[in-house]
Structure formats: C-alpha cells, structure tokens
N, CA and C atoms as an extended XYZ file, in Angstrom:
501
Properties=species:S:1:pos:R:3:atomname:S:1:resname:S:1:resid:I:1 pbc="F F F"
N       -15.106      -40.117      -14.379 N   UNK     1
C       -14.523      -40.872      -15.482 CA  UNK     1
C       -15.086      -40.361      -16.793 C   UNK     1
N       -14.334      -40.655      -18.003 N   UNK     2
C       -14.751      -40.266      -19.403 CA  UNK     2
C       -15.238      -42.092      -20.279 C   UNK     2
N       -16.128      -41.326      -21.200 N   UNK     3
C       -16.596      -42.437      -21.594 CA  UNK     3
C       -16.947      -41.766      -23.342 C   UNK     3
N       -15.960      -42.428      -24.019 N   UNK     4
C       -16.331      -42.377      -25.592 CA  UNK     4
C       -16.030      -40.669      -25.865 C   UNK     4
N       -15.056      -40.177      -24.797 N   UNK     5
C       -14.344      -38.775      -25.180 CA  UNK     5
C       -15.143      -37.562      -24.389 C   UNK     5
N       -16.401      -38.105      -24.136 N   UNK     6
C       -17.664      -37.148      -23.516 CA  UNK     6
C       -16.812      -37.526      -21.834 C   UNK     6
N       -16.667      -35.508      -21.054 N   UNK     7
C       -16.071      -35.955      -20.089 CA  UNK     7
C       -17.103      -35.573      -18.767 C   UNK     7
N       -17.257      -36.428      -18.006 N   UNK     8
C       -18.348      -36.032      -16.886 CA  UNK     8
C       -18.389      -34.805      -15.828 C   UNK     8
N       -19.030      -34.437      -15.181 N   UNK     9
C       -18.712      -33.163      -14.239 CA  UNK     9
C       -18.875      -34.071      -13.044 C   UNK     9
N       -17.525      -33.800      -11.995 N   UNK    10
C       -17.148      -34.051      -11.149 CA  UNK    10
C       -18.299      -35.139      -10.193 C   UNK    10
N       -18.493      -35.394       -9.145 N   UNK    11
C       -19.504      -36.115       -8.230 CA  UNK    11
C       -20.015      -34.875       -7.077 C   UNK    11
N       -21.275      -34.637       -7.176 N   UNK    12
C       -21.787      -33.945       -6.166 CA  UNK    12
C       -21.258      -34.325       -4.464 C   UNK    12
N       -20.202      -33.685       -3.876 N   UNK    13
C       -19.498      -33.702       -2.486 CA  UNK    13
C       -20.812      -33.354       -1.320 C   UNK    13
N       -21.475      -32.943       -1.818 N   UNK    14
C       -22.488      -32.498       -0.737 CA  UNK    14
C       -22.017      -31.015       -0.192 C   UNK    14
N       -20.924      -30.445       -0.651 N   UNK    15
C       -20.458      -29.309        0.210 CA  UNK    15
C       -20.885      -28.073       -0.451 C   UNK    15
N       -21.124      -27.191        0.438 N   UNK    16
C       -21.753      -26.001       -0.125 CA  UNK    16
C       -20.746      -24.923       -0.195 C   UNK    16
N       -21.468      -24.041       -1.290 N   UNK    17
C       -20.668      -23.372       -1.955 CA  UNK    17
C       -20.713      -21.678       -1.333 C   UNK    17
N       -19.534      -21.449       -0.384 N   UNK    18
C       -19.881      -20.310        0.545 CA  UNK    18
C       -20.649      -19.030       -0.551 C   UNK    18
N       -21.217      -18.498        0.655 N   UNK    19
C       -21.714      -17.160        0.091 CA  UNK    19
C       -21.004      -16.224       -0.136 C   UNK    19
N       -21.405      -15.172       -0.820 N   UNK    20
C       -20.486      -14.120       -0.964 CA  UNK    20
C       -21.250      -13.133       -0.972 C   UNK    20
N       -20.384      -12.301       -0.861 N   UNK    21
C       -20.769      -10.734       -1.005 CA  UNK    21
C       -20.071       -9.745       -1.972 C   UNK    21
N       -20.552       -8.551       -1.674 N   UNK    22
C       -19.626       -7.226       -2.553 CA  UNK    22
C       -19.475       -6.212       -1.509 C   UNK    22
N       -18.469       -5.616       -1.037 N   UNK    23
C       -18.535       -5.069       -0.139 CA  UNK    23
C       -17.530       -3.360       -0.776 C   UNK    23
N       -18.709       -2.721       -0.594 N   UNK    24
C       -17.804       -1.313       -1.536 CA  UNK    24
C       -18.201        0.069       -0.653 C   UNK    24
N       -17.259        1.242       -1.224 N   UNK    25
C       -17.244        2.523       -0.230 CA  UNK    25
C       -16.556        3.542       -0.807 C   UNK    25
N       -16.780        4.515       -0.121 N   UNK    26
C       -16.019        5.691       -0.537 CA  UNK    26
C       -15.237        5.966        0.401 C   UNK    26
N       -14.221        6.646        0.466 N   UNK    27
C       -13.367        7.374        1.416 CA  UNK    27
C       -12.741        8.879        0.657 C   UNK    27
N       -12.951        9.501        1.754 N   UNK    28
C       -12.806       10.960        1.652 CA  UNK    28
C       -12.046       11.565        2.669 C   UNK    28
N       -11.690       12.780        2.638 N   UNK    29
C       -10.589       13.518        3.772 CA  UNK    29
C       -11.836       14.467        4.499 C   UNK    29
N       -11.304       15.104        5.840 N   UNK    30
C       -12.777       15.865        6.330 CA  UNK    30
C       -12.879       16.512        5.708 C   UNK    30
N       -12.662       17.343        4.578 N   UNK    31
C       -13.479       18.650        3.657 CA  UNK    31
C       -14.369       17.642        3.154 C   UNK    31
N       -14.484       16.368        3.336 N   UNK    32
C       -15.681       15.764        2.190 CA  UNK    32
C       -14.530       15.838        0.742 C   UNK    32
N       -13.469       15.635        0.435 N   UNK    33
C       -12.651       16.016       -1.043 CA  UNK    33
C       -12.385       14.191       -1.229 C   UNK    33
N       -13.104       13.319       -2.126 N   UNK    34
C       -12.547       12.357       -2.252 CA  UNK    34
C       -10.943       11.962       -2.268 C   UNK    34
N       -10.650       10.588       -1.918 N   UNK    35
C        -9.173       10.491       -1.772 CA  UNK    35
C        -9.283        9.531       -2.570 C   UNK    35
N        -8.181        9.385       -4.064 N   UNK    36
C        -8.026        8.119       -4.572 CA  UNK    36
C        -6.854        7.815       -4.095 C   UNK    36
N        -6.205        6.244       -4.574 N   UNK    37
C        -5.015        5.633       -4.480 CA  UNK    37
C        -4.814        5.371       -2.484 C   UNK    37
N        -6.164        5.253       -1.998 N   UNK    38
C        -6.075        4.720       -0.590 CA  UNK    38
C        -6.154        3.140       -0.934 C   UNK    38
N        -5.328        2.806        0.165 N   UNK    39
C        -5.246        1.254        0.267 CA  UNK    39
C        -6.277        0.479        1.194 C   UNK    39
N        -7.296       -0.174        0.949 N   UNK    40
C        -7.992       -0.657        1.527 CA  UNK    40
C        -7.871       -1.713        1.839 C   UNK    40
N        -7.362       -2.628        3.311 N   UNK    41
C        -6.736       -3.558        3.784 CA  UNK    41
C        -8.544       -4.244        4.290 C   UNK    41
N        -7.880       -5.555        3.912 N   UNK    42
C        -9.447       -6.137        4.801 CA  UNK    42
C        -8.392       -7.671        5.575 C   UNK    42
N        -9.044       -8.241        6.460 N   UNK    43
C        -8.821       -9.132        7.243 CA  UNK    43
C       -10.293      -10.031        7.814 C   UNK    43
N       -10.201      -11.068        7.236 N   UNK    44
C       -11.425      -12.385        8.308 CA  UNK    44
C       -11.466      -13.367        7.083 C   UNK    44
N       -12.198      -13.824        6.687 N   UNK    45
C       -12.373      -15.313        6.461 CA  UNK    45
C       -11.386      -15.356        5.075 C   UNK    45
N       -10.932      -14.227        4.368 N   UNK    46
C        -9.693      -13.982        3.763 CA  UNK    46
C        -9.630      -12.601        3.486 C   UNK    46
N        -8.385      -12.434        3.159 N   UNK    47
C        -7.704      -10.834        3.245 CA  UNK    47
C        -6.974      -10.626        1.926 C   UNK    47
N        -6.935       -9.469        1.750 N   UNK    48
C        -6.423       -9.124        0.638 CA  UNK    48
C        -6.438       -7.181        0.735 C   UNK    48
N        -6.200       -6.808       -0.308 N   UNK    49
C        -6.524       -5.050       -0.591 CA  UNK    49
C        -7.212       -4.757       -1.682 C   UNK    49
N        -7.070       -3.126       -1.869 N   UNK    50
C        -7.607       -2.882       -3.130 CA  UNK    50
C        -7.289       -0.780       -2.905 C   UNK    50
N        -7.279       -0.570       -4.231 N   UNK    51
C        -6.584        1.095       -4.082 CA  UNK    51
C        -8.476        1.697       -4.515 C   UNK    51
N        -8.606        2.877       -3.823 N   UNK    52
C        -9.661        3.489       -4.280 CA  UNK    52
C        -9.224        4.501       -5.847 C   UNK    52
N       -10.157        4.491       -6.369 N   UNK    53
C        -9.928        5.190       -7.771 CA  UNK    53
C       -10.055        6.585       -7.450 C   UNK    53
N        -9.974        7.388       -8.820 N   UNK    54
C        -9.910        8.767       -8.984 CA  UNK    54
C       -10.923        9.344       -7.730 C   UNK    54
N       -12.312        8.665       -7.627 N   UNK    55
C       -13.388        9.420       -7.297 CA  UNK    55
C       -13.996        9.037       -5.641 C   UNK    55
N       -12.316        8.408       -5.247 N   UNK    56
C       -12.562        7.668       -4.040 CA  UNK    56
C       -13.444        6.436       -3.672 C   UNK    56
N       -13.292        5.877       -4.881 N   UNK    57
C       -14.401        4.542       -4.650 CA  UNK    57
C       -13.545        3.552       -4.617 C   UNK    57
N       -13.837        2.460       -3.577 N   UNK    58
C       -13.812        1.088       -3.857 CA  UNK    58
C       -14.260        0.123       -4.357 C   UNK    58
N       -14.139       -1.165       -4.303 N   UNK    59
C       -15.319       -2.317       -4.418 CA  UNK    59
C       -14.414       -3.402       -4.392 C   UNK    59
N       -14.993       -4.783       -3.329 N   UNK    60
C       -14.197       -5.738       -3.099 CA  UNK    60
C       -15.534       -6.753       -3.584 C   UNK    60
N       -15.197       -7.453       -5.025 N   UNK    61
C       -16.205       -8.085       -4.799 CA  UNK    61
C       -16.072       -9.803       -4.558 C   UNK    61
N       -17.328      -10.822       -4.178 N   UNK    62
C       -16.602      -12.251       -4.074 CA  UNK    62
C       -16.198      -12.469       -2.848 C   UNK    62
N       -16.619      -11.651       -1.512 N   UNK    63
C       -16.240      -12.074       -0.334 CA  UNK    63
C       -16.655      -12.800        0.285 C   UNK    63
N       -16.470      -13.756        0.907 N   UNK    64
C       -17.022      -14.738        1.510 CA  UNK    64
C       -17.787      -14.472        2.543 C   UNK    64
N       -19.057      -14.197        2.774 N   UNK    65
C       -19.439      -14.144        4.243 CA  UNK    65
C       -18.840      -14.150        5.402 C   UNK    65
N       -18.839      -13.253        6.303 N   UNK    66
C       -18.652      -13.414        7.677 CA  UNK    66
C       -17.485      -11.949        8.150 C   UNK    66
N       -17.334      -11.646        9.064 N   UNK    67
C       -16.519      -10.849       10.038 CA  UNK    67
C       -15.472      -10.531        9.747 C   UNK    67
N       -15.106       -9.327        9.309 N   UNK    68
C       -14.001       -8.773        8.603 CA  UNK    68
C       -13.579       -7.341        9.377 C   UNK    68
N       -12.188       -7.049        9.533 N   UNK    69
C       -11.603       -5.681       10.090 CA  UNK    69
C       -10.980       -5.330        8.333 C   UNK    69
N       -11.423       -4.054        8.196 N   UNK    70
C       -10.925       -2.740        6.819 CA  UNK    70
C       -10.009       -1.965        7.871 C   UNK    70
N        -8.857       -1.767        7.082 N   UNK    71
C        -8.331       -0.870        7.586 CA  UNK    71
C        -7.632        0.382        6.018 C   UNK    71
N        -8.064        1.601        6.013 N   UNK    72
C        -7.774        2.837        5.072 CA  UNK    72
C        -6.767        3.572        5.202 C   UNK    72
N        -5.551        3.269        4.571 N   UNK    73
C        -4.723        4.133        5.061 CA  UNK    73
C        -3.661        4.618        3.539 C   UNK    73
N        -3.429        6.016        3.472 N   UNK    74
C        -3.161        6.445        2.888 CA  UNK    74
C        -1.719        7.647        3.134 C   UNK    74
N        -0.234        7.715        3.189 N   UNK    75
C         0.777        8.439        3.238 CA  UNK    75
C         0.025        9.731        3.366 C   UNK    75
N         0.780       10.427        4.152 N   UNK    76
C        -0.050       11.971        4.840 CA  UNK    76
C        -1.454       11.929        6.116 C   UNK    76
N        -1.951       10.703        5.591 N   UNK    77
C        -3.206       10.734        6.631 CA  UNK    77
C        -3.211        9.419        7.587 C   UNK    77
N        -3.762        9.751        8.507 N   UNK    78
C        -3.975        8.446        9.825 CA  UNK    78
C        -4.924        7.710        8.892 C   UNK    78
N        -4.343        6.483        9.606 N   UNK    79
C        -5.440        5.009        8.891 CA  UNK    79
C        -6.242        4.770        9.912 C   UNK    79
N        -7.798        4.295        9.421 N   UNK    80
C        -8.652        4.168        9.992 CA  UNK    80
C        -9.340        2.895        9.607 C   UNK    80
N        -9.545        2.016       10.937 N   UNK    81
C        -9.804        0.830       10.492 CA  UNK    81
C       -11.452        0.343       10.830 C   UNK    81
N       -12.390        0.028       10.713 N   UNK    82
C       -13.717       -0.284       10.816 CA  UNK    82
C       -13.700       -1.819       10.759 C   UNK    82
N       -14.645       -2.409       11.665 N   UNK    83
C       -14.899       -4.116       11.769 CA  UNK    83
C       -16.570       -3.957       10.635 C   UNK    83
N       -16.588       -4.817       10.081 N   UNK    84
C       -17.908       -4.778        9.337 CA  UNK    84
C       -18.136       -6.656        9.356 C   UNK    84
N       -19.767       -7.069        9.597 N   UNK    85
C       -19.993       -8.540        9.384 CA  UNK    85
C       -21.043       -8.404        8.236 C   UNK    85
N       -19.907       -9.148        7.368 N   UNK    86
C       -20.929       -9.134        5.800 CA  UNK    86
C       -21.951      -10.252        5.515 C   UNK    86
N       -23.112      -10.042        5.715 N   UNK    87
C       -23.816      -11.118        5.316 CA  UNK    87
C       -24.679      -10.844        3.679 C   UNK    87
N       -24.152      -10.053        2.979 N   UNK    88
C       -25.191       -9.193        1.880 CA  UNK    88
C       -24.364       -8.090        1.435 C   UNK    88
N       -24.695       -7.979        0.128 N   UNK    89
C       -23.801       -6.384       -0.071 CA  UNK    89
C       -23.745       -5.199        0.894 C   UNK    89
N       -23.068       -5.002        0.847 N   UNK    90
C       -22.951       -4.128        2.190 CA  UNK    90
C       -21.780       -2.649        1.523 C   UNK    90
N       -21.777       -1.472        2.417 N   UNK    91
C       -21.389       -0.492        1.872 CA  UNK    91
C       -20.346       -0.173        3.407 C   UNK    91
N       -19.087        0.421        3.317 N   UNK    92
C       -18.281        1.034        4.415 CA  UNK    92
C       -17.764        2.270        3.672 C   UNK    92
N       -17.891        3.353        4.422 N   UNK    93
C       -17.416        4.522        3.852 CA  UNK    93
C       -16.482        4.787        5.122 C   UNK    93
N       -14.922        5.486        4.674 N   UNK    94
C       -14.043        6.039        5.478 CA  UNK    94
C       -14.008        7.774        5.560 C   UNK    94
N       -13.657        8.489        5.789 N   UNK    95
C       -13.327        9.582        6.446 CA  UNK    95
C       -11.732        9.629        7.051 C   UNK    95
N       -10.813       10.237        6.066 N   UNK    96
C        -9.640       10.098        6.910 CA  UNK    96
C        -8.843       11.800        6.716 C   UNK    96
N        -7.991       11.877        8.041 N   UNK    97
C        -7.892       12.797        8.581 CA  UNK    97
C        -6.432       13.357        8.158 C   UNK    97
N        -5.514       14.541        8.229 N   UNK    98
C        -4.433       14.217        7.110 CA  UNK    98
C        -3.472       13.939        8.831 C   UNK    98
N        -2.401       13.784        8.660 N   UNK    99
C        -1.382       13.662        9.904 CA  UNK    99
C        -0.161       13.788       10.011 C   UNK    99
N         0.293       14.543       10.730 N   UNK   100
C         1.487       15.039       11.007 CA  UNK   100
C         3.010       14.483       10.546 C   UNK   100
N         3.877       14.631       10.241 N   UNK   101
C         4.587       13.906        9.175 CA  UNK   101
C         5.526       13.215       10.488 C   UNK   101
N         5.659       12.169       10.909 N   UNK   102
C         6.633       11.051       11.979 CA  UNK   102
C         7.749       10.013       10.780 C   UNK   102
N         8.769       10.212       10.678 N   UNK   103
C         9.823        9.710       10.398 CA  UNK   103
C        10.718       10.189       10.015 C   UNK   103
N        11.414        9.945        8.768 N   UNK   104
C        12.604       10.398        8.385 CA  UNK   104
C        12.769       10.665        7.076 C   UNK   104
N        13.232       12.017        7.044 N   UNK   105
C        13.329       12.513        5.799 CA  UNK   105
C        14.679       13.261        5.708 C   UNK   105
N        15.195       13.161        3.996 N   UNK   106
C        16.643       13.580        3.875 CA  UNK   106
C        17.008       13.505        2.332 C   UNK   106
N        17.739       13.354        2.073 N   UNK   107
C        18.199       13.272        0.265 CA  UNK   107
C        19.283       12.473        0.109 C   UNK   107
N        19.396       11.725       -1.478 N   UNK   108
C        20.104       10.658       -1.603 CA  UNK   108
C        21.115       11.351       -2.262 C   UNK   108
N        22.212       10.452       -2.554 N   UNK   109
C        23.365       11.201       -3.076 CA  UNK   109
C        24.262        9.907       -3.755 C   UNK   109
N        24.672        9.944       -4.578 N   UNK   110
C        25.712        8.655       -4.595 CA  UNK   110
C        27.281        9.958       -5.332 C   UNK   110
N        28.305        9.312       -4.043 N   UNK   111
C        29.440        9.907       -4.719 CA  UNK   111
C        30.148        9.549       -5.252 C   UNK   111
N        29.760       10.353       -6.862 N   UNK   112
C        30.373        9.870       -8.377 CA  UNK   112
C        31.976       10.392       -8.376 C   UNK   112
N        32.693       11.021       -6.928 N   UNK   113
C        34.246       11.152       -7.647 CA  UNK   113
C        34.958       10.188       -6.106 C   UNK   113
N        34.605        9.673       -5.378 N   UNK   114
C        34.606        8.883       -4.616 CA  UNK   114
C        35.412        9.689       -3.593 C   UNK   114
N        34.962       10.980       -3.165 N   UNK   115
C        35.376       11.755       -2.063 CA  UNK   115
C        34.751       12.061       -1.018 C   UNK   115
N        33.772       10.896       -0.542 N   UNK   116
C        33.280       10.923        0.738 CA  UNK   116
C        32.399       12.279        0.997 C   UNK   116
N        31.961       13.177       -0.227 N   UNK   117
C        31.469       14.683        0.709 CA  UNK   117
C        30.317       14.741       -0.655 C   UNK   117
N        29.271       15.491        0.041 N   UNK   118
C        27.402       15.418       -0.522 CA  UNK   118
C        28.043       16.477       -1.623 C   UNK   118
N        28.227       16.300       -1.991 N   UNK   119
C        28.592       17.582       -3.448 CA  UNK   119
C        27.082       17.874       -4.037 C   UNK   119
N        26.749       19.216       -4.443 N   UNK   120
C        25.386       19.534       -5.037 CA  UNK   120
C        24.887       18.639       -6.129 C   UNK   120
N        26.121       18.652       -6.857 N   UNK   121
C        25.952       18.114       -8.209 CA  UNK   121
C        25.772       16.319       -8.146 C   UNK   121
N        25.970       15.709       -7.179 N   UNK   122
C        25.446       14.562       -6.675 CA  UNK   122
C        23.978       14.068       -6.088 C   UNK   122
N        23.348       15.168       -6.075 N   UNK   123
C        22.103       14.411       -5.458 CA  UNK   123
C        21.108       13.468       -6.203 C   UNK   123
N        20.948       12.413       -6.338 N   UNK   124
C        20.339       11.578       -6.983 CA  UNK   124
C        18.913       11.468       -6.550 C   UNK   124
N        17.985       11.551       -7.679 N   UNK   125
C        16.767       10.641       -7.689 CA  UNK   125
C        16.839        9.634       -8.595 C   UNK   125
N        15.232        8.683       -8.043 N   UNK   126
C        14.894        7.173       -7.985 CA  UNK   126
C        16.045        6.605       -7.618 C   UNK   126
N        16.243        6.526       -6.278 N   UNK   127
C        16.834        6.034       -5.428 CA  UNK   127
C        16.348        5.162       -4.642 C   UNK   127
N        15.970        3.482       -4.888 N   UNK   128
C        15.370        2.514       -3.918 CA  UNK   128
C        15.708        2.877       -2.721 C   UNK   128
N        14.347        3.309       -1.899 N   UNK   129
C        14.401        2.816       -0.369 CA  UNK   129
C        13.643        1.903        0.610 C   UNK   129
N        14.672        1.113        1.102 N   UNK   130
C        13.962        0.212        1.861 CA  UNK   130
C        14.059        0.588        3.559 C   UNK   130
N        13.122        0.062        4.060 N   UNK   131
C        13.229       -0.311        5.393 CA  UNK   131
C        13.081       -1.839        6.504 C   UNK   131
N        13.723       -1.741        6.622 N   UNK   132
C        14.078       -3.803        7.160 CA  UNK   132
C        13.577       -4.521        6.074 C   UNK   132
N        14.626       -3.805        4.794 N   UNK   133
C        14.464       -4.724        3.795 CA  UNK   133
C        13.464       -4.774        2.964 C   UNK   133
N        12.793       -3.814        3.152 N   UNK   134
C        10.792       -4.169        2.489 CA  UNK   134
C        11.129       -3.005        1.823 C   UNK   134
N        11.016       -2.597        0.361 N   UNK   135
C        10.957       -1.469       -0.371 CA  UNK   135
C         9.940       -0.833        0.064 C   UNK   135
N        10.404        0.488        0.012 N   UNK   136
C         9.240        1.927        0.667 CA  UNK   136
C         9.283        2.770       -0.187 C   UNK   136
N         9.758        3.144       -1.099 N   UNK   137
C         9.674        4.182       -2.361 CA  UNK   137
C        10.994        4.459       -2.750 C   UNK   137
N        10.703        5.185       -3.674 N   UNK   138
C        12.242        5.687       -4.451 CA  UNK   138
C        12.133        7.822       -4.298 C   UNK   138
N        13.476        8.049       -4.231 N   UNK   139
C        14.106        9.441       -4.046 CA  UNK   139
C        13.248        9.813       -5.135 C   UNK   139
N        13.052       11.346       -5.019 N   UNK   140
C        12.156       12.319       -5.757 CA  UNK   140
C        13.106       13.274       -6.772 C   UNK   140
N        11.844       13.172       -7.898 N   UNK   141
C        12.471       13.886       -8.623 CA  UNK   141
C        12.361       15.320       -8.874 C   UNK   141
N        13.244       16.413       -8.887 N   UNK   142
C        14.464       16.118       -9.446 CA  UNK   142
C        15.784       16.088       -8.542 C   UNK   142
N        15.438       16.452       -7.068 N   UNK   143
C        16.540       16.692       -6.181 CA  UNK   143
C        16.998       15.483       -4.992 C   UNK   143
N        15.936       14.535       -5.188 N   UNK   144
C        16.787       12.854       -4.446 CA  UNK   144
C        15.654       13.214       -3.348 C   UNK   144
N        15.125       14.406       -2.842 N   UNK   145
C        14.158       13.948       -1.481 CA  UNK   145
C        13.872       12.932       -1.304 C   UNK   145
N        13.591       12.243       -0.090 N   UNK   146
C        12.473       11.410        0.301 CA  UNK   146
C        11.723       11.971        1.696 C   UNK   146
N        10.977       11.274        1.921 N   UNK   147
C        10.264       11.411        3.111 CA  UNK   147
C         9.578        9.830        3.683 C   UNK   147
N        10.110        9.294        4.917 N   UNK   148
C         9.662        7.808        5.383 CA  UNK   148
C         8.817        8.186        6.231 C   UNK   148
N         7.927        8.107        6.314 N   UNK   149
C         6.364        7.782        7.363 CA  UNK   149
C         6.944        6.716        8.075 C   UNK   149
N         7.702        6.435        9.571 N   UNK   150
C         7.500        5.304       10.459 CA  UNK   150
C         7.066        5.708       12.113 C   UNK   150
N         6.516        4.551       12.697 N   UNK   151
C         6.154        4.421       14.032 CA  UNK   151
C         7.354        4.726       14.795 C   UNK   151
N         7.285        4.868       15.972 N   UNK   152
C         8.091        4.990       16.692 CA  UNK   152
C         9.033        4.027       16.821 C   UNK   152
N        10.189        3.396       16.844 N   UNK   153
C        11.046        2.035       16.875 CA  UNK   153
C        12.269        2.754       16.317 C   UNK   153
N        13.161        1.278       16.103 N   UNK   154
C        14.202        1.470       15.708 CA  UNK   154
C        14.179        0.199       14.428 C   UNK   154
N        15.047        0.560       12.997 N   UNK   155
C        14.636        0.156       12.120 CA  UNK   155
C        16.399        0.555       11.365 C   UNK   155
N        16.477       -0.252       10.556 N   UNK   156
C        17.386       -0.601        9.193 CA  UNK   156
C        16.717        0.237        8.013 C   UNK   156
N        17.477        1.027        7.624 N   UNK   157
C        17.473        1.775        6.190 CA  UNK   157
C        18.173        1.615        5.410 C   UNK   157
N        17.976        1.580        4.402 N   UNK   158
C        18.766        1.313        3.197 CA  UNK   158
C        18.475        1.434        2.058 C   UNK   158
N        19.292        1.478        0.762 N   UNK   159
C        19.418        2.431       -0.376 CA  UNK   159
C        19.908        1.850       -1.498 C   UNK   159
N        19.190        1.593       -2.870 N   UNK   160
C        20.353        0.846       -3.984 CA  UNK   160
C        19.936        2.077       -4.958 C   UNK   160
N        21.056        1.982       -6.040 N   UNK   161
C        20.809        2.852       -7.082 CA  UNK   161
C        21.723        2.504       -8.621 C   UNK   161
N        21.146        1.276       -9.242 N   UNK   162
C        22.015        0.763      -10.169 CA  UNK   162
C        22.540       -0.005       -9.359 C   UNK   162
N        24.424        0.132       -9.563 N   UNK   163
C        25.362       -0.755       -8.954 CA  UNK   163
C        26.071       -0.173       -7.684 C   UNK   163
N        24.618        0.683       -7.365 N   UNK   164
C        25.315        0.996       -5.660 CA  UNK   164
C        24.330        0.685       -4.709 C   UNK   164
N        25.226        0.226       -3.540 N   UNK   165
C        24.217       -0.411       -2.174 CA  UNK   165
C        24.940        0.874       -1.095 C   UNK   165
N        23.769        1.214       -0.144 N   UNK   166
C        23.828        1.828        1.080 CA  UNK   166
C        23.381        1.754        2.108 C   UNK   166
N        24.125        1.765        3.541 N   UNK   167
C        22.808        1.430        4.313 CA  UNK   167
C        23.527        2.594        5.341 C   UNK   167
C-alpha cells in the first residue's frame, strides 16, 4: 500500500531469487578458423539462442542454474550439440565440421510474359523461400540461386515474390 504518495516495496514472499550464471564459448571449424553468425541453441530450465560474432564468440548471460543441452549449428557445417550443468560461469567451446550439401537446390524465375517457359531473362532474385511454411531464405543475387539444407523427408516448398505465390 501507499501512504502520503511515498510508495512501499512489495512484501518479502520468502522466495528465492534463482541463481544465475554466464555461460560463454568459442566455436571454430577444424582448421581452428573461427566461425561467426553460428546459432547457438540452448535448452533446460529455459531456452533461447544467440549468433556468435565476427571472432566466433558467444555469451549467454542470466542463466538460471541447472542442466542445459547447446546445440551449434551453422548452413554448410554439421551441428553439434553438448549437455553442460551450469552451476557458475562456465565456458563451452564447439568445433564444427563443414558437411556435405543434402537438399535442394535450383533457381527462381517468375514468368513476366505469362508463357509457361524459364526464359534467361526471367530469373529472379530475393525470392522468399519457405519450407512447410517457415521462411528459409531468399534467391541469390544476381541469378535467383538457392540452395535448401533438408533432412531426409518429404516437405512443401514454396515461393512469394511481390504479388506472386508458388509452390
């Protein structure tokens, strides 16, 4: 309650205020060549990411104590995932390996005289692509490439570009 405008701080709950940590690393490819713009996935008492910078560094800081799976994964290279139990700052360094290219790759096109055929002069880049709906990147510039990294399955592709839809 407030009294004469002066406002009080809450009532002591008795509940404690979890611990935390900082939990940070490097990741690199096997030459030892730092890798930036890896995605560092974490999972346990909460989850979230974070991209490594220019010099391959991370840092997750504010974690709550306790049992967490990282997983590093970066387009071109296998992801590699490590369990770590944080009780204290703590350090995880990755090592990732590059990997063989598995999915589908091809070039976008939208046909501007509406004759059904890939004409040269049609190939479009930044071309949204999705897969079951989840955006995965846009066509390359300047000739529409893409390239999709997927697992083995079967999957929905699809394509917008302005006021055109494709699937």
């Amino acid at each position: 309650s407030a009294q004469c405008g002066v406002e009080l701080p809450p009532p002591d709950t008795g509940e404690e205020i979890p611990a935390t940590s900082t939990l940070s690393g490097k990741v690199t490819d096997s030459s030892n060549t730092p890798l930036n713009e890896v995605t560092i996935s974490y999972s346990g008492p909460t989850r979230g990411s974070v991209l490594t910078d220019a010099s391959g560094n991370y840092q997750i800081t504010f974690l709550p104590n306790g049992n967490y799976t990282l997983t590093a994964s970066k387009i071109n290279y296998a992801s590699q995932t490590k369990p770590v139990s944080l009780v204290t700052t703590s350090t995880l360094d990755f090592t990732l390996s590059s990997a063989p290219f598995q999915g589908v790759t091809g070039t976008t096109y939208v046909d501007l005289n509406d004759d059904g055929i890939h004409d040269t002069n049609e190939k479009t880049y930044g071309v949204s692509l999705y897969i079951n709906k989840i955006f995965k990147g846009l066509s390359s510039y300047p000739d529409g490439k893409f390239n999709l990294r997927l697992e083995p399955g079967t999957y929905e592709i699809s394509a917008a570009y302005r006021d055109y839809t494709f699937k």
